[in-house]
JSON list of C-alpha atoms in Angstrom, two decimals:
[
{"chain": "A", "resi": 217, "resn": "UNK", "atom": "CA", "xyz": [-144.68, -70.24, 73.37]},
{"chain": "A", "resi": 218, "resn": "UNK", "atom": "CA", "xyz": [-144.34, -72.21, 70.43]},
{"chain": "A", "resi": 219, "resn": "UNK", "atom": "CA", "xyz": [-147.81, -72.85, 68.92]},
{"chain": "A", "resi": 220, "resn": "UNK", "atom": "CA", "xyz": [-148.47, -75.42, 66.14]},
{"chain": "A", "resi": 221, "resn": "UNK", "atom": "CA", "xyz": [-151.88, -75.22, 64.56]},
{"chain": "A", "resi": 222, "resn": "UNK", "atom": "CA", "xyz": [-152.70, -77.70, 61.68]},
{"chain": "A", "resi": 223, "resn": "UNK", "atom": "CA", "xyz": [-156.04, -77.22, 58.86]},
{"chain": "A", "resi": 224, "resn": "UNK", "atom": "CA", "xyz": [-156.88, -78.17, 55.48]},
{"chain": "A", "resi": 225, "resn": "UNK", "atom": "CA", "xyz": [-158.21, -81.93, 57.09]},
{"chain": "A", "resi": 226, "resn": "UNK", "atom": "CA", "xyz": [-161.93, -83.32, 55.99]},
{"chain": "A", "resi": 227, "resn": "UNK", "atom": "CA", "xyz": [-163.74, -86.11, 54.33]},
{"chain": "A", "resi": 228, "resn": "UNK", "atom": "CA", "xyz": [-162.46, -87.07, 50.66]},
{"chain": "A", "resi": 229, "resn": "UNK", "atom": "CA", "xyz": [-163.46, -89.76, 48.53]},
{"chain": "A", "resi": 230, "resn": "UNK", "atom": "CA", "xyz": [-160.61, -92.70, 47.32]},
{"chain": "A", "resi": 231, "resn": "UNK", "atom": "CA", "xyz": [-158.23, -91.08, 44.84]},
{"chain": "A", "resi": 232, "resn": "UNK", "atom": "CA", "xyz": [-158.94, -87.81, 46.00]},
{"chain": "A", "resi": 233, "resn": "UNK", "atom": "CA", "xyz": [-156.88, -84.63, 46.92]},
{"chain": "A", "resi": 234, "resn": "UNK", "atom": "CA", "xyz": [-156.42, -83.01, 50.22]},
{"chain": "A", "resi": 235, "resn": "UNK", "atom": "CA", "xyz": [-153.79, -80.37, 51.54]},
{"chain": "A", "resi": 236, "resn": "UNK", "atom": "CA", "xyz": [-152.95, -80.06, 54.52]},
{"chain": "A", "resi": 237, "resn": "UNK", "atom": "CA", "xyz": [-151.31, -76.68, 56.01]},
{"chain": "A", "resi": 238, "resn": "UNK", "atom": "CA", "xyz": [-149.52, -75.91, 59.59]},
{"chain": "A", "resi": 239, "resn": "UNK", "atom": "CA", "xyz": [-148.99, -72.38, 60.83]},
{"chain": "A", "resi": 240, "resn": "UNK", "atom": "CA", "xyz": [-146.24, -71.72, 63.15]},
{"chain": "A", "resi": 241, "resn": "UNK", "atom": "CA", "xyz": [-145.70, -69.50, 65.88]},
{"chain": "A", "resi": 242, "resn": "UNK", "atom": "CA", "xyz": [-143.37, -68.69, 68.84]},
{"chain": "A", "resi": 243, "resn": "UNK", "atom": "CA", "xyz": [-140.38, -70.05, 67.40]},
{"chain": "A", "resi": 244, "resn": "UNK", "atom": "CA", "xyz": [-137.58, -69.18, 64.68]},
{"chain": "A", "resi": 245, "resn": "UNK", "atom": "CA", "xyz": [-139.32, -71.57, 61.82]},
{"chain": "A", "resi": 246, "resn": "UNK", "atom": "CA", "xyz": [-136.93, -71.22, 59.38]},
{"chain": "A", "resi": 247, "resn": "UNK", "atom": "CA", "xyz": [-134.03, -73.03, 61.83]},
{"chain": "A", "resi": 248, "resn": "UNK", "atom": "CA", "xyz": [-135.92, -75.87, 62.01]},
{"chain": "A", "resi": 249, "resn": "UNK", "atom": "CA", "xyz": [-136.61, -78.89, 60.51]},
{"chain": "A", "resi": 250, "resn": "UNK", "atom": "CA", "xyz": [-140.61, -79.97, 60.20]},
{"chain": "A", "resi": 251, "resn": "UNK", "atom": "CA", "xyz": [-142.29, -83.38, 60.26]},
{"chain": "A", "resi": 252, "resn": "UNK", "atom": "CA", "xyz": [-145.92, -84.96, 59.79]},
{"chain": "A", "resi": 253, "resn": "UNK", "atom": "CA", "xyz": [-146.90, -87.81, 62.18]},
{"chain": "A", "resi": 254, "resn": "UNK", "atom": "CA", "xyz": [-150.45, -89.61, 61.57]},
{"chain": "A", "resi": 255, "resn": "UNK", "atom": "CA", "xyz": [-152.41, -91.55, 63.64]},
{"chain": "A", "resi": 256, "resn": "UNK", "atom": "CA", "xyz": [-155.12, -93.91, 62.13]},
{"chain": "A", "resi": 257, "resn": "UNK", "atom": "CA", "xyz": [-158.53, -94.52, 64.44]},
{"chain": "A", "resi": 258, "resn": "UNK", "atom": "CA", "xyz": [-157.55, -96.40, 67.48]},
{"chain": "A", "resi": 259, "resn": "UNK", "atom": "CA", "xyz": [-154.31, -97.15, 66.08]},
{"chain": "A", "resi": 260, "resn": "UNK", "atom": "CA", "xyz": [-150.98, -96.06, 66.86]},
{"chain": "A", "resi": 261, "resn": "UNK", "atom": "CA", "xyz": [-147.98, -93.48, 65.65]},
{"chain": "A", "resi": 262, "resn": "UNK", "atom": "CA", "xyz": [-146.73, -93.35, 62.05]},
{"chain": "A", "resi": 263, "resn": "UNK", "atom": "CA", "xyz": [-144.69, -90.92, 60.88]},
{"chain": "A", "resi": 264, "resn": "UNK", "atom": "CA", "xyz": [-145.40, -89.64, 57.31]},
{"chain": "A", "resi": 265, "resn": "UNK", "atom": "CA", "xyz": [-142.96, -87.35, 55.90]},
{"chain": "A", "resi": 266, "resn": "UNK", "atom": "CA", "xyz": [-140.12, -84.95, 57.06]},
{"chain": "A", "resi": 267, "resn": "UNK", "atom": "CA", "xyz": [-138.32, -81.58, 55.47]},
{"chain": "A", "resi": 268, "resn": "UNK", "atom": "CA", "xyz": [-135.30, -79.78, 56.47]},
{"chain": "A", "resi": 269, "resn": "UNK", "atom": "CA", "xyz": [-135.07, -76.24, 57.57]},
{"chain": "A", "resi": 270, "resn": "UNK", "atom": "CA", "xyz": [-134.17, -74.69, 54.41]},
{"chain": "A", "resi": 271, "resn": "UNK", "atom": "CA", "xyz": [-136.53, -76.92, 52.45]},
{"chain": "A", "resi": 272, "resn": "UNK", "atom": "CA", "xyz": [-133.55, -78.63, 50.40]},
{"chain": "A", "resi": 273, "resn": "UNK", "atom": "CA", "xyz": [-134.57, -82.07, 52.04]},
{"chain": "A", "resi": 274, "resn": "UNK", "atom": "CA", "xyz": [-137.46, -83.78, 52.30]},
{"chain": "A", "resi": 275, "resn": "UNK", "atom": "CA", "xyz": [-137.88, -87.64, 53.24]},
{"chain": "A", "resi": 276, "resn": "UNK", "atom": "CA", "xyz": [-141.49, -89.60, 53.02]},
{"chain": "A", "resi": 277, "resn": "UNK", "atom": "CA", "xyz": [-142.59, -93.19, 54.62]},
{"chain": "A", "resi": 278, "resn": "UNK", "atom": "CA", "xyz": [-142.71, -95.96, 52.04]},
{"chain": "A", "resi": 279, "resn": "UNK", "atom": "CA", "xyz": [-146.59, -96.70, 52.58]},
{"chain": "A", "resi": 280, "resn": "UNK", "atom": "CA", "xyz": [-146.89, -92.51, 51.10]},
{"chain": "A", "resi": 281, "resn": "UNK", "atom": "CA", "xyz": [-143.96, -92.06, 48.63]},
{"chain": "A", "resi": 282, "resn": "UNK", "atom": "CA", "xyz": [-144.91, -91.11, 45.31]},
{"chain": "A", "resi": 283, "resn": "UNK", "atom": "CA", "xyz": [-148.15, -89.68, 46.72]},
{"chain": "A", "resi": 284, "resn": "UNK", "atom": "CA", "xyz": [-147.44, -86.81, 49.42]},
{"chain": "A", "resi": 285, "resn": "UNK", "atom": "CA", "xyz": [-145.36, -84.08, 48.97]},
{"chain": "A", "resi": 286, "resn": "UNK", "atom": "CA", "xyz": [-144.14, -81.64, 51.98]},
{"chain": "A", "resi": 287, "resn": "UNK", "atom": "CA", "xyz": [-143.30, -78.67, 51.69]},
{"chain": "A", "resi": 288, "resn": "UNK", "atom": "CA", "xyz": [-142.34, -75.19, 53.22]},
{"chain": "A", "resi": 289, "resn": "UNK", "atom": "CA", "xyz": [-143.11, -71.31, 52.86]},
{"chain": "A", "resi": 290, "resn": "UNK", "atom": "CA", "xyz": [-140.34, -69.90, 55.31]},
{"chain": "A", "resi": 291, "resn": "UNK", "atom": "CA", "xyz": [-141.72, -66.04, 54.69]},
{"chain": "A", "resi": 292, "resn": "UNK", "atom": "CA", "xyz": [-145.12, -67.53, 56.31]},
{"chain": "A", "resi": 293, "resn": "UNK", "atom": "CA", "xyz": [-143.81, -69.59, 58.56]},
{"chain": "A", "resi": 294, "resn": "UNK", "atom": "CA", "xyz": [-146.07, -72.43, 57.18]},
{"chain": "A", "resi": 295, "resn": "UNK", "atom": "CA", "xyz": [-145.69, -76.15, 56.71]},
{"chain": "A", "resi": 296, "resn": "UNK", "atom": "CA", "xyz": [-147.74, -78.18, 54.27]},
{"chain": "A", "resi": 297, "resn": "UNK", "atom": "CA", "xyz": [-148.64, -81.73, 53.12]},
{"chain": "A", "resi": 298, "resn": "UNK", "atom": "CA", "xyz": [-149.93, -82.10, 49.54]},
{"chain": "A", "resi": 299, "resn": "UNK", "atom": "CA", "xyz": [-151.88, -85.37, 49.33]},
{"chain": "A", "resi": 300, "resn": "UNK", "atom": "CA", "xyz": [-152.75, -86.81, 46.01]},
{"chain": "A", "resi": 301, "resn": "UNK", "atom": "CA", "xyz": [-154.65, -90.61, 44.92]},
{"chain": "A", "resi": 302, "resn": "UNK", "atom": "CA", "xyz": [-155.47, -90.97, 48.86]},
{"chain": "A", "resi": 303, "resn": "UNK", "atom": "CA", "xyz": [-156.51, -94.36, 49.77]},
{"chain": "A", "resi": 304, "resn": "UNK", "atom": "CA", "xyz": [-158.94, -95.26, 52.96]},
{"chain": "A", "resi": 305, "resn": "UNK", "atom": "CA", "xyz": [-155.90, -96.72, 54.55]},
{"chain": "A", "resi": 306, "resn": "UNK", "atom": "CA", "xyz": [-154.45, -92.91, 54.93]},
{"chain": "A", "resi": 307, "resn": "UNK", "atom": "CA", "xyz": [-157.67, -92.05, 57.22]},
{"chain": "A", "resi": 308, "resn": "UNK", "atom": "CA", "xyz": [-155.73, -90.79, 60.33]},
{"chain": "A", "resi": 309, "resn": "UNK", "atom": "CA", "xyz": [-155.22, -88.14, 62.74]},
{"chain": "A", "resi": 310, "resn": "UNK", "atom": "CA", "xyz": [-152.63, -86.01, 60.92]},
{"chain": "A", "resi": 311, "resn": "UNK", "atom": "CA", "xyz": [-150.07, -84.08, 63.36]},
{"chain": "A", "resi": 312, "resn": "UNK", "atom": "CA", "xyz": [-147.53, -81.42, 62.85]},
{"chain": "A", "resi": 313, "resn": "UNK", "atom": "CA", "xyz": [-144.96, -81.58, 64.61]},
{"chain": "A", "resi": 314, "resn": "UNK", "atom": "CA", "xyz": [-141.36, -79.67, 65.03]},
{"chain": "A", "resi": 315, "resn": "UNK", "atom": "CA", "xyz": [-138.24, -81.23, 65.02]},
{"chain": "A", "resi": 316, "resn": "UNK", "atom": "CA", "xyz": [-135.22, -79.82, 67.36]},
{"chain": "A", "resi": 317, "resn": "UNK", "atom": "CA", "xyz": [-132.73, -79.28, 65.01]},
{"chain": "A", "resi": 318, "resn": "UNK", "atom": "CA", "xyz": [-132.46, -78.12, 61.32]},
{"chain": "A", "resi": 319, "resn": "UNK", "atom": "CA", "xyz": [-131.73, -81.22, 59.70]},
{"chain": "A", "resi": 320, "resn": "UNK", "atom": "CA", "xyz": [-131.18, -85.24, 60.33]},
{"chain": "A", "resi": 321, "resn": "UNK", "atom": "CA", "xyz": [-133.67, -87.75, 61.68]},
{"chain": "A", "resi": 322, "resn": "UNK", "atom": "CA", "xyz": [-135.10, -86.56, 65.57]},
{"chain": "A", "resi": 323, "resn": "UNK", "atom": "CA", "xyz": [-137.54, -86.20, 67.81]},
{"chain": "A", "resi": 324, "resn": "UNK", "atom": "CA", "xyz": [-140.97, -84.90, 67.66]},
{"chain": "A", "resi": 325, "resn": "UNK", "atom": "CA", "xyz": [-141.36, -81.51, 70.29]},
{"chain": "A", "resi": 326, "resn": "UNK", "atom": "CA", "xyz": [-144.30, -80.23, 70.22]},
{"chain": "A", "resi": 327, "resn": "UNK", "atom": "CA", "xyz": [-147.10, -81.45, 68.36]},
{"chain": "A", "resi": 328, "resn": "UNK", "atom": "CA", "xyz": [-149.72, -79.71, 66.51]},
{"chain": "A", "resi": 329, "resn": "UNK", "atom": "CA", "xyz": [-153.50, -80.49, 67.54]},
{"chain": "A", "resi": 330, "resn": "UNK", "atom": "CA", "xyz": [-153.88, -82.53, 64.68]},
{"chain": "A", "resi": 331, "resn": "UNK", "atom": "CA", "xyz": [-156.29, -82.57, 61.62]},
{"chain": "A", "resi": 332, "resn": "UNK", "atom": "CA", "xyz": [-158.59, -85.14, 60.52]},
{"chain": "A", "resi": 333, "resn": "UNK", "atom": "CA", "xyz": [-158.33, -86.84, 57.45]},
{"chain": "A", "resi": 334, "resn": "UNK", "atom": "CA", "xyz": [-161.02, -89.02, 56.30]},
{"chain": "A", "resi": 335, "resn": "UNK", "atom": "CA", "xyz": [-160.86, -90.76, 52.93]},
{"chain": "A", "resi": 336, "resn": "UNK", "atom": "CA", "xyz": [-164.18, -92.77, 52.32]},
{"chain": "A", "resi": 337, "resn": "UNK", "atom": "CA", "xyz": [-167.05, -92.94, 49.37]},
{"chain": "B", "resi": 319, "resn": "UNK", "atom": "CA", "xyz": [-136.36, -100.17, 58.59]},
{"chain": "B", "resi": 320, "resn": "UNK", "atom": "CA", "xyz": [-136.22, -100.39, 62.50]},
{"chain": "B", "resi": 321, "resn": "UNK", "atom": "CA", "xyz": [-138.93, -102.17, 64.14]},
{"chain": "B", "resi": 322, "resn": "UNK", "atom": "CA", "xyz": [-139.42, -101.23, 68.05]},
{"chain": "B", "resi": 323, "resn": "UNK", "atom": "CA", "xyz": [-141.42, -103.70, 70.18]},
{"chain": "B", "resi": 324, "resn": "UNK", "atom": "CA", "xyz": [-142.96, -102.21, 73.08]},
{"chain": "B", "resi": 325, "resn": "UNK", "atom": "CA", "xyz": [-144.14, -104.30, 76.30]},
{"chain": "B", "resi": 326, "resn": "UNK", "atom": "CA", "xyz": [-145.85, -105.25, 78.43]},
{"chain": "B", "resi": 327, "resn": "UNK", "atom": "CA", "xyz": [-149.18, -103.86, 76.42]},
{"chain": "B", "resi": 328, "resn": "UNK", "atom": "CA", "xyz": [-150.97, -102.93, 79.54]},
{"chain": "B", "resi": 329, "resn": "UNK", "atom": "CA", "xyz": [-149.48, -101.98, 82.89]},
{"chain": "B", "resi": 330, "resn": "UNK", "atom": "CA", "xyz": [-152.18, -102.22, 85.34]},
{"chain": "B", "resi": 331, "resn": "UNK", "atom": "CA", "xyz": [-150.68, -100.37, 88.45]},
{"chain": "B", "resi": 332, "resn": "UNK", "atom": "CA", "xyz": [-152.09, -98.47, 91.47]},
{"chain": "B", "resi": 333, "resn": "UNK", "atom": "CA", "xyz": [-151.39, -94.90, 92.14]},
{"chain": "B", "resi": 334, "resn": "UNK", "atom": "CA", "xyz": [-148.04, -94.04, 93.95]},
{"chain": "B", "resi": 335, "resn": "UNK", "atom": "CA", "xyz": [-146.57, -97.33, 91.94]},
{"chain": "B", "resi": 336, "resn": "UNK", "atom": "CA", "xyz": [-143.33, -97.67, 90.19]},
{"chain": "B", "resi": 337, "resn": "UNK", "atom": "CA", "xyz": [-144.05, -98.28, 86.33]},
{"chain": "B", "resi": 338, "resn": "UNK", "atom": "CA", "xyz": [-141.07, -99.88, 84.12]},
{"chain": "B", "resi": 339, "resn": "UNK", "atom": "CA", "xyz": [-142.09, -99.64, 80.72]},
{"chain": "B", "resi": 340, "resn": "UNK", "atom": "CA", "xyz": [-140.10, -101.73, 78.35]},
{"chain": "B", "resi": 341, "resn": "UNK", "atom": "CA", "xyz": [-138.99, -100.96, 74.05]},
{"chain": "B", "resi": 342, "resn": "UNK", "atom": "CA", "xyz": [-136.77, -103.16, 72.05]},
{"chain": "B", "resi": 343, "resn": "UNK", "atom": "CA", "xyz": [-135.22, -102.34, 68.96]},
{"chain": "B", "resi": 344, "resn": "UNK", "atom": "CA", "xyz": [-134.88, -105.01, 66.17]},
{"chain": "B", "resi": 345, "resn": "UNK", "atom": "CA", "xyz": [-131.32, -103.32, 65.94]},
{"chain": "B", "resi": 346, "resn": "UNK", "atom": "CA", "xyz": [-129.26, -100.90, 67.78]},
{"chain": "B", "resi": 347, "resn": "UNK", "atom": "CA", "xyz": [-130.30, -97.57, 67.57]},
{"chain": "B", "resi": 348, "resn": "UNK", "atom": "CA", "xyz": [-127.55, -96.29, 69.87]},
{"chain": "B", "resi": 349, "resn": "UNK", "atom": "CA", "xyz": [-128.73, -94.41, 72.51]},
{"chain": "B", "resi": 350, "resn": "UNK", "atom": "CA", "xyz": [-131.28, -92.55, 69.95]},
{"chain": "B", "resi": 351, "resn": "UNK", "atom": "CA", "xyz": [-134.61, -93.37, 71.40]},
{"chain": "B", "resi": 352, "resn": "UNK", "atom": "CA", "xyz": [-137.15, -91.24, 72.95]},
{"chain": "B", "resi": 353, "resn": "UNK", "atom": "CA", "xyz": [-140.67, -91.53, 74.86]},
{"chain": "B", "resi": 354, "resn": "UNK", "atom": "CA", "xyz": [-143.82, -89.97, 74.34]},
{"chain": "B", "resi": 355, "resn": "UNK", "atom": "CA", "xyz": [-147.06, -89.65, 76.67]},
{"chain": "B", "resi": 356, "resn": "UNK", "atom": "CA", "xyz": [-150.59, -89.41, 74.92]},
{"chain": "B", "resi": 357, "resn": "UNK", "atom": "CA", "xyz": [-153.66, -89.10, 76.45]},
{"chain": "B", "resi": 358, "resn": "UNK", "atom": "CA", "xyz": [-157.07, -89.37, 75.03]},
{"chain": "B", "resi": 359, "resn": "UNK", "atom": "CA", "xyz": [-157.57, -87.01, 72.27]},
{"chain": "B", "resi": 360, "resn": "UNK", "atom": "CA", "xyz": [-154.75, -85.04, 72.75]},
{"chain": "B", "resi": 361, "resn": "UNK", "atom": "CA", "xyz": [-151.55, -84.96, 70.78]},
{"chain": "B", "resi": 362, "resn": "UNK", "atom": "CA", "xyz": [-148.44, -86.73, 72.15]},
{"chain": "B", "resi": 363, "resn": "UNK", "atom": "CA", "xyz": [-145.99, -84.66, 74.53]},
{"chain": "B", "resi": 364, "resn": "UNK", "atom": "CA", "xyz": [-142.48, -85.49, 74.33]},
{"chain": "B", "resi": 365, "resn": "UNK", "atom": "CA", "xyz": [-141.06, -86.95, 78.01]},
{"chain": "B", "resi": 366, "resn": "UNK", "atom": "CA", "xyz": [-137.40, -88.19, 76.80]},
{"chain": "B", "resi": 367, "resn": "UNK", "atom": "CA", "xyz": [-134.95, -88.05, 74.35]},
{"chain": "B", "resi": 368, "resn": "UNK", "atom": "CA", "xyz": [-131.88, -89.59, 73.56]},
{"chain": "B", "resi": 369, "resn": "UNK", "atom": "CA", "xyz": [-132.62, -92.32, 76.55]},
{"chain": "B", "resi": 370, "resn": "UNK", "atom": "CA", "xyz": [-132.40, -90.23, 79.82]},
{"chain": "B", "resi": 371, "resn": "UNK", "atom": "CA", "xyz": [-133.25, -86.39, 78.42]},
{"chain": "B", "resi": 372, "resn": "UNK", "atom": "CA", "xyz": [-136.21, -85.15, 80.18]},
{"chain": "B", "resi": 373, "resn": "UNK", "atom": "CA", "xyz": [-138.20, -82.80, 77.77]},
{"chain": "B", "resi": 374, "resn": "UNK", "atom": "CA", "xyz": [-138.82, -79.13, 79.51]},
{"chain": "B", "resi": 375, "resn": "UNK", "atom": "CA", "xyz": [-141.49, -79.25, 81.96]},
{"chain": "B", "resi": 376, "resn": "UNK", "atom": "CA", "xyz": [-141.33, -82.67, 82.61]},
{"chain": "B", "resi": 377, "resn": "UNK", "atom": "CA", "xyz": [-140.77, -83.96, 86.56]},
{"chain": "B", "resi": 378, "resn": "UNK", "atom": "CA", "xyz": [-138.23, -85.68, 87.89]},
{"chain": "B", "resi": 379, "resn": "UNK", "atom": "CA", "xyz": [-140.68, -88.87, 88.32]},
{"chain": "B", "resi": 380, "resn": "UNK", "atom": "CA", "xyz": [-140.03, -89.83, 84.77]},
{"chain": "B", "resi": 381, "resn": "UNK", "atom": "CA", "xyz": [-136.67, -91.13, 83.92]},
{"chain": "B", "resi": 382, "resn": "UNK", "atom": "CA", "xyz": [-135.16, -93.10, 81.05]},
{"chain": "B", "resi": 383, "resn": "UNK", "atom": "CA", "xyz": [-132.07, -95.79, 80.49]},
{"chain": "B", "resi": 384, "resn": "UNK", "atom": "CA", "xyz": [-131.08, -98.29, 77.92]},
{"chain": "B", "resi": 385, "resn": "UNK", "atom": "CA", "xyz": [-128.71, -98.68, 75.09]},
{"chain": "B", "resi": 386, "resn": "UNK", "atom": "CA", "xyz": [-128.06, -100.49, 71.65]},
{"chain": "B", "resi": 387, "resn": "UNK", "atom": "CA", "xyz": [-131.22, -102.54, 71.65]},
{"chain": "B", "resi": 388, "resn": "UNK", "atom": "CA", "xyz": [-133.17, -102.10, 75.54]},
{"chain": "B", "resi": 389, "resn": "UNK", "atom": "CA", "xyz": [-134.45, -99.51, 76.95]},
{"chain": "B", "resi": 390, "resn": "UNK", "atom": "CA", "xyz": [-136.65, -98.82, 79.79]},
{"chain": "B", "resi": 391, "resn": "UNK", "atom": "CA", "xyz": [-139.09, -95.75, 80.91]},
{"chain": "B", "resi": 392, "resn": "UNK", "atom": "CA", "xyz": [-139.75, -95.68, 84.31]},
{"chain": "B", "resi": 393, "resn": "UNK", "atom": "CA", "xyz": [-141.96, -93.65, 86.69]},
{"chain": "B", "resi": 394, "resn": "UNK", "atom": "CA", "xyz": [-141.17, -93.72, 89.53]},
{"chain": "B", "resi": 395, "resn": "UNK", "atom": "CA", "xyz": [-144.23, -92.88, 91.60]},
{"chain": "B", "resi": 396, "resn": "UNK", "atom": "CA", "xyz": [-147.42, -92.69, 89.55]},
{"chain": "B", "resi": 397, "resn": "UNK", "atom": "CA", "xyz": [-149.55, -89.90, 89.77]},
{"chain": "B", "resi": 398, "resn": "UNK", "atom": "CA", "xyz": [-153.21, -89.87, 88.46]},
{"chain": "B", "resi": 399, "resn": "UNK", "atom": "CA", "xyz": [-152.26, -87.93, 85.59]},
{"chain": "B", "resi": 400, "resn": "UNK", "atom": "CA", "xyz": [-149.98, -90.60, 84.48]},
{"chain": "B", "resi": 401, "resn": "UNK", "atom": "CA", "xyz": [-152.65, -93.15, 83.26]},
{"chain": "B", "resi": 402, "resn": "UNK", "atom": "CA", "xyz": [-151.85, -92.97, 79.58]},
{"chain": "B", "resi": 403, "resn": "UNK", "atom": "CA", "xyz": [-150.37, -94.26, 76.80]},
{"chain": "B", "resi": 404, "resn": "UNK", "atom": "CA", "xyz": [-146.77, -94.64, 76.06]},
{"chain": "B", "resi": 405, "resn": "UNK", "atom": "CA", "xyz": [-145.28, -94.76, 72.78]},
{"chain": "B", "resi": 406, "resn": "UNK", "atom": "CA", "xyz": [-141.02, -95.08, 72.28]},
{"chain": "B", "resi": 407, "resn": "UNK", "atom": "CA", "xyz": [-139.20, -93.72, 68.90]},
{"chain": "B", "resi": 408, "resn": "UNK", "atom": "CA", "xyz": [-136.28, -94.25, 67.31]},
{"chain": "B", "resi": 409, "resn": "UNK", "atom": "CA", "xyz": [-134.07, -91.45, 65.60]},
{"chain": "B", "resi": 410, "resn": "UNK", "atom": "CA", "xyz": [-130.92, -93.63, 64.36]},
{"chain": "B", "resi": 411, "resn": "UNK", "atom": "CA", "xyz": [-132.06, -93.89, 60.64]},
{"chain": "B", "resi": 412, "resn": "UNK", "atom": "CA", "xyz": [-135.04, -92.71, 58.24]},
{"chain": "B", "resi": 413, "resn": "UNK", "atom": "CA", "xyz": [-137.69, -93.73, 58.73]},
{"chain": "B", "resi": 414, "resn": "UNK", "atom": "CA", "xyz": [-138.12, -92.97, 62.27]},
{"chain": "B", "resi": 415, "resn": "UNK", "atom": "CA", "xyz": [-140.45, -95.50, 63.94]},
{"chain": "B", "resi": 416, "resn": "UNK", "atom": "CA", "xyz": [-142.58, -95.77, 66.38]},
{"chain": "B", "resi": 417, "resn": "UNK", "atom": "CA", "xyz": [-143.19, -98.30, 68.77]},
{"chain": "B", "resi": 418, "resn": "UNK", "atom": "CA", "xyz": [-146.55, -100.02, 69.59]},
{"chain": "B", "resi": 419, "resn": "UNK", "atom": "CA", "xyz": [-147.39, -98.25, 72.42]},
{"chain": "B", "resi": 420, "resn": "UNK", "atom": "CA", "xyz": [-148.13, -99.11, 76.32]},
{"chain": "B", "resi": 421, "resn": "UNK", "atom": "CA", "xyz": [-151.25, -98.07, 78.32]},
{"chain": "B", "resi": 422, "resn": "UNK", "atom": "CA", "xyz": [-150.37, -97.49, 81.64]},
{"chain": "B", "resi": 423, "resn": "UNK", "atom": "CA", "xyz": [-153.78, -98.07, 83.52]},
{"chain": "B", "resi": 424, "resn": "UNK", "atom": "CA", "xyz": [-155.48, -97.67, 86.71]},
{"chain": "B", "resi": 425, "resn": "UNK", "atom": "CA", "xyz": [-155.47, -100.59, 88.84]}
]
């Protein structure tokens, strides 16, 4: 069964760090492409930032460019989202998710449980 | 980047109903599109892909069709653990995008 199971979420002040980290499980990680999806309070889906399989790739919304990095440790079968100067406007749900093939823009199948982010003073 | 307008924004429908749930792409995104279900604090669960894929695990109830620019999610008979929200997605380009969502809720 694959099993995604995101941590590293919490309260952080404005211009603060966070990272985020996603352990994998049931599945071949290192054939598959990886993505982060957030969802803000009562708000809807956003997707954040995506990597390729072998790591070579990476591609990050507009509204966090500059600011997030993802990034991969194939030997641990981990997935992880460096956040740096967060604003309040990244508060949000943040979800792991697996992509079905190694590469390319896809679907989202399955999701992690999510981790909270809060960024407030 | 592709904007998808979902509608209506609430589908207020009685059990055993058929639900036709609507997402329009501001261009084509071929036949790239998939579905989502969320319920309340869970993550979203994939139901379609590529227009008419059903995910694994997912019944027969749910179906998808559209092209280009229209698509359409429909259930066919709605069972009570259908009241949810629906959200479609685009894969044709980066970003991916998500649409605005539909609650599908009990009459």
């Amino acid at each position: 069964e694959v099993q995604l199971v995101e941590s590293g979420g919490g309260l952080v002040q404005p211009g603060g760090s966070l990272r985020l980290s996603c352990a994998a499980s049931g599945f071949s990680f290192t054939n598959y492409a990886m993505s982060w999806v957030r969802q803000g309070p009562g708000k809807g889906l956003e997707w954040v930032s995506g990597i390729s399989d072998s790591g070579g790739t990476s591609y990050y919304a507009d509204s966090v460019k500059g600011r997030f990095t993802i990034s991969r440790d194939n030997s641990k079968n981990t997935l992880h989202l460096q956040m740096n100067s967060l604003r309040a406007e990244d508060t949000a749900v943040y979800y792991c998710a697996k992509n079905p093939y190694g590469s390319g823009s896809q679907w989202f199948d399955p999701w992690g449980q999510g981790t909270l982010v809060t960024v407030s003073s | 980047e592709i904007v998808l307008t979902q509608s209506p924004a609430t589908l207020s429908l009685s059990p055993g109903e058929r639900a036709t749930l609507s997402c329009r792409a501001s261009q084509s995104v071929s036949s790239y599109l998939a579905w989502y279900q969320q319920k309340p604090g869970q993550a979203p669960r994939l139901l379609i892909y590529d227009t008419s894929n059903r995910a694994t695990g997912i019944p027969a109830r749910f179906s998808g069709s559209g092209s280009g620019t229209d698509f359409t999610l429909t259930i066919s008979s709605l069972e009570p653990e259908d009241f949810a929200l629906y959200y479609c997605q685009h894969r044709r380009n980066w970003p991916p995008t998500f649409g605005g969502g539909t609650k599908v809720e009990i009459k």
